[in-house]
Every structure is written in C-alpha cells, then in structure tokens.
Coordinates of C-alpha atoms and ligand atoms in Angstrom, one line a residue:
M1 CA 120.8 95.0 111.8
I2 CA 119.1 95.0 108.5
T3 CA 115.2 95.7 108.7
V4 CA 112.6 94.9 106.1
H5 CA 109.6 96.9 105.1
H6 CA 107.8 94.1 104.2
L7 CA 104.0 94.4 102.3
N8 CA 102.2 91.6 101.8
N9 CA 102.0 90.0 98.4
S10 CA 104.7 91.9 97.3
R11 CA 108.1 92.0 95.5
S12 CA 109.6 92.2 99.0
Q13 CA 109.2 88.5 99.5
R14 CA 112.2 87.8 97.7
I15 CA 114.2 90.0 99.9
L16 CA 113.3 87.8 102.5
W17 CA 114.4 85.0 100.5
L18 CA 117.6 86.4 99.9
L19 CA 118.6 87.1 103.8
E20 CA 117.4 83.4 104.4
E21 CA 120.1 82.0 101.9
L22 CA 122.5 84.2 103.7
D23 CA 121.4 83.6 107.1
L24 CA 121.7 86.7 108.4
D25 CA 119.9 88.4 111.4
Y26 CA 117.6 90.7 110.0
E27 CA 114.0 91.9 111.1
I28 CA 110.9 92.6 109.2
K29 CA 108.1 95.1 109.7
F30 CA 105.1 94.1 108.2
Y31 CA 102.5 96.4 106.2
H32 CA 99.2 95.6 104.6
R33 CA 97.8 96.4 101.6
N34 CA 94.6 98.3 101.5
E35 CA 91.9 95.7 100.6
E36 CA 90.0 97.6 98.4
T37 CA 92.9 99.9 96.4
N38 CA 95.6 97.1 97.0
L39 CA 97.8 100.2 97.5
A40 CA 100.4 100.1 100.5
P41 CA 99.4 101.8 103.7
P42 CA 100.8 105.5 104.3
E43 CA 102.8 104.5 106.7
L44 CA 105.5 103.2 104.3
E45 CA 106.0 106.8 103.3
A46 CA 107.6 107.7 106.5
I47 CA 110.3 104.9 105.8
H48 CA 110.9 106.5 102.0
P49 CA 108.6 109.0 100.1
L50 CA 107.6 106.8 97.3
G51 CA 106.0 104.6 100.1
K52 CA 106.8 101.0 97.8
S53 CA 108.0 97.7 99.0
P54 CA 110.6 96.8 99.5
V55 CA 112.6 98.9 101.4
V56 CA 115.4 98.0 104.0
T57 CA 116.9 100.5 106.5
D58 CA 120.2 99.2 108.0
G59 CA 121.7 102.2 110.3
E60 CA 121.9 105.3 108.5
N61 CA 121.2 104.0 105.0
T62 CA 117.9 103.5 103.5
V63 CA 117.6 101.6 100.4
I64 CA 114.6 101.1 97.9
E65 CA 114.7 99.0 94.6
S66 CA 115.3 95.2 94.7
G67 CA 118.1 95.2 92.7
A68 CA 119.6 97.9 94.4
I69 CA 118.7 95.9 97.7
I70 CA 120.3 92.4 96.5
D71 CA 123.4 94.7 95.3
Y72 CA 123.8 96.6 98.5
V73 CA 123.0 93.4 100.9
L74 CA 125.5 91.0 98.9
R75 CA 128.3 93.5 99.1
R76 CA 128.4 94.4 102.5
Y77 CA 127.1 91.0 103.9
G78 CA 127.5 88.6 101.1
N79 CA 131.2 87.7 101.9
G80 CA 131.7 86.6 98.5
R81 CA 128.5 84.3 98.0
L82 CA 125.5 84.4 95.7
M83 CA 127.6 86.9 93.3
P84 CA 130.4 86.0 90.7
T85 CA 133.5 87.9 91.6
P86 CA 133.5 91.4 90.6
N87 CA 134.9 92.4 87.4
T88 CA 134.6 89.4 85.3
P89 CA 132.4 88.5 82.5
A90 CA 130.3 86.4 84.7
H91 CA 129.5 89.4 87.2
E92 CA 128.3 91.8 84.4
Q93 CA 126.3 89.2 83.3
Y94 CA 124.7 88.6 86.8
L95 CA 124.8 92.8 87.2
Q96 CA 122.7 93.1 83.5
W97 CA 119.8 90.6 84.9
L98 CA 119.9 92.5 88.3
H99 CA 118.7 95.2 86.3
Y100 CA 117.1 94.0 83.7
G101 CA 114.4 92.3 86.0
E102 CA 112.8 95.6 86.8
G103 CA 114.1 97.8 84.4
S104 CA 112.5 95.3 81.2
A105 CA 110.6 92.4 82.1
M106 CA 108.4 93.5 84.8
L107 CA 107.1 96.3 82.3
P108 CA 104.6 93.9 80.3
L109 CA 103.8 92.2 82.9
M110 CA 102.7 95.1 84.6
L111 CA 101.0 96.8 81.9
R112 CA 98.9 93.8 81.2
M113 CA 97.7 93.8 84.8
Y114 CA 96.8 97.6 84.5
T115 CA 95.7 97.2 80.9
G116 CA 93.1 94.3 82.0
R117 CA 91.6 96.5 84.3
L118 CA 90.3 99.0 81.9
P119 CA 86.6 98.7 80.7
D120 CA 87.4 96.8 77.4
G121 CA 90.5 94.8 78.8
G122 CA 92.8 97.5 77.0
E123 CA 91.8 95.5 73.7
A124 CA 93.9 97.8 71.7
L125 CA 96.9 97.5 73.5
Q126 CA 97.0 94.0 74.0
P127 CA 98.4 92.9 71.0
R128 CA 101.8 95.1 71.6
I129 CA 102.0 93.7 75.2
N130 CA 101.3 90.2 74.2
D131 CA 104.2 90.5 71.8
E132 CA 106.2 92.2 74.5
L133 CA 105.5 89.6 77.0
D134 CA 106.4 86.8 74.3
R135 CA 109.8 88.6 74.2
H136 CA 110.5 88.8 77.3
L137 CA 109.4 85.5 78.9
G138 CA 111.0 83.8 75.7
Y139 CA 113.9 85.9 76.3
V140 CA 114.5 84.5 80.2
N141 CA 113.1 81.2 79.1
A142 CA 116.1 80.8 76.6
A143 CA 118.6 81.4 79.0
L144 CA 117.5 78.7 81.3
E145 CA 117.7 76.0 78.4
G146 CA 119.8 73.5 80.2
V147 CA 120.6 75.1 83.4
D148 CA 118.8 75.5 86.5
W149 CA 120.5 79.3 87.3
L150 CA 121.1 82.0 85.0
V151 CA 124.5 82.9 85.5
E152 CA 127.2 80.1 85.7
N153 CA 124.6 77.7 86.4
V154 CA 125.2 78.9 90.2
L155 CA 122.5 80.5 92.2
S156 CA 122.7 84.5 92.6
G157 CA 121.3 87.5 93.2
A158 CA 120.2 87.6 89.9
D159 CA 117.6 84.6 90.3
I160 CA 116.6 86.1 93.6
Q161 CA 115.7 89.3 91.4
L162 CA 113.7 87.2 88.2
S163 CA 112.0 85.0 90.7
F164 CA 109.1 88.1 90.7
V165 CA 109.2 87.6 87.2
A166 CA 108.8 83.8 87.3
E167 CA 105.9 83.7 90.2
I168 CA 104.0 86.3 87.9
A169 CA 104.3 85.0 84.8
P170 CA 101.9 82.1 85.2
L171 CA 99.2 84.5 86.2
L172 CA 99.3 86.2 82.7
H173 CA 100.6 83.5 80.5
P174 CA 99.2 80.0 79.7
A175 CA 100.8 77.1 81.5
G176 CA 103.6 75.3 79.9
D177 CA 104.9 77.9 77.4
F178 CA 107.7 78.4 78.9
I179 CA 108.9 75.2 80.2
N180 CA 112.3 76.2 81.5
L181 CA 110.6 79.2 83.3
D182 CA 108.1 76.9 84.9
G183 CA 111.3 74.5 86.0
F184 CA 113.4 77.8 87.6
R185 CA 109.8 79.0 89.5
I186 CA 109.4 75.2 90.8
R187 CA 113.0 74.6 92.0
L188 CA 113.8 78.1 93.7
Q189 CA 110.1 77.9 95.6
E190 CA 111.6 74.3 96.3
R191 CA 114.6 75.5 98.6
P192 CA 114.8 75.5 102.3
A193 CA 115.8 79.1 102.4
Y194 CA 112.6 80.2 100.4
Q195 CA 110.3 77.7 102.4
R196 CA 111.8 79.9 105.4
A197 CA 111.1 83.3 103.9
L198 CA 107.5 82.0 103.1
E199 CA 106.8 81.2 106.7
K200 CA 108.4 84.6 108.0
G201 CA 106.8 86.8 105.5
G202 CA 103.0 86.0 106.0
V203 CA 100.6 86.3 103.0
Y204 CA 102.1 85.7 99.3
A205 CA 99.9 84.9 96.7
F206 CA 102.5 84.0 94.4
G207 CA 103.9 81.5 96.4
P208 CA 103.8 77.6 95.6
A209 CA 100.5 77.1 97.1
G210 CA 99.0 80.5 96.1
D211 CA 100.1 81.6 99.6
Ligands
GSH301 N1 110.7 98.3 90.9 C1 110.5 98.2 92.3 C2 109.0 98.0 92.4 C3 108.4 98.3 93.9 C4 106.9 98.1 94.2 O1 106.2 98.8 93.3 N2 106.3 97.6 94.7 C5 104.9 97.2 94.9 C6 104.8 96.0 95.8 S1 105.4 94.9 94.2 C7 104.3 98.2 95.9 O2 105.1 98.8 97.2 N3 103.1 98.6 95.5 C8 102.6 99.1 96.7 C9 101.7 100.0 96.3 O3 102.1 100.7 94.9 O4 101.1 101.4 96.7 C10 111.1 97.0 93.4 O5 111.6 96.1 92.8 O6 111.5 97.7 94.5

C-alpha cells in the first residue's frame, strides 16, 4: 500500500488530492514543520536523504518529487485515469505540465519568498523576479483561457501538479491579475476529492479558507 510522508503546509497536500481522486487505499504518515525554522523534522531524512515532502513509499519503491510521484501513481494505479493516452500529443502536453510545475513555474515564487526575507527585501533582485513571476503566471493563466483544465479540458495529473502554483500565487501577486488562474484554484478546491484530502491532511495554510 502507498504511504504518503506528509508535511503540514506543503506540496504533499496535492498528492493526497491525487489519491482521493483515484479513490485508492493509502496511509498518511504525518510530519510537522519546526515552528521556528519552518523546516521538516529530521525523521523525514530517514525516509529519504533530502528530508523533503512529498515522499511516497510503496513496497520496495521510495519516490520523491511531486511530478514523479504523480506519474508513478497514475502509471501503476490509475488504470488510464487522470492521464491522456500515452504517445498522443495530449500526453506530451501532460508531461510538459508535469515537469513545468516544479522545473520552472515554482522558481520565481520561491525566489520572491526567500528574497523577501532579506533585510532590504532583496530590493535589487525584485524587478527581475517580478518579470519572471509575471511571465510564468501569465503563461499558465493564458493556457487556462476558456477552459477548466490544462490538457484537453479534462482534469489530469497536470492540474494536480499545477494546483500548488495556483495556491501560492495569490500570496505573492495582487488578486485579479490572473483571473483564469483564480478560477482554476477555486474550481479545484471545490472538488469533493480535494475536500476529502484537506480533511485527511490536517493543517494546510494554502487551502480555500487559509487552512
Ligand atoms: N520539487 C519538490 C519540492 C519538495 C519540497 O521542497 N518540499 C518542501 C515542502 S513544500 C519541504 O519539504 N520543505 C521542508 C524542508 O525543506 O525542510 C517536489 O515537488 O516534491
């Protein structure tokens, strides 16, 4: 059975959502961020040396990285759900989003969060970071023009991967700048499977009600 090593207020929330969409049996092992440093507890390093979440363990497999975990779960347990047919143009799009979410889109969001903690707010870096933030959020926003979901307008693992970007974006950007992204966030958070994942996962500061 899949075990999700789940950290509060983290990207592993989307893995719980994925598993709820698929209605799979799984276990959650809870880890709590240090209240001062916000870092994961050292126990997570016993599961994987990076000590980050999400991590899933499943028999002999230990898988890190949200995109790889989504891919793993859907290939092994999805029975074709939440993923376009392999080797079709739609599947290539799906893979692109799966990598893009963490490979590109999260970078300016993380840079804004980290540089904001510098004594001067990282002032000199902000114009470049803001350009990148606008570029990436604008790209996702444009991809959602006139559609509910990213690939063929059908919910897939790609939307689950990008959900964290959509949930972090409002913390760093004025509301209303990316209305398709706002609609996407509201839509995904309304899903019953998302709501069940929220109940099971415990504290999650980026959900619909800020928890
Ligand atoms: N790209 C990785 C990021 C993993 C990651 O950095 N997770 C954060 C939580 S959102 C974490 O574990 N932070 C705690 C720490 O760094 O100690 C993924 O998508 O799985």
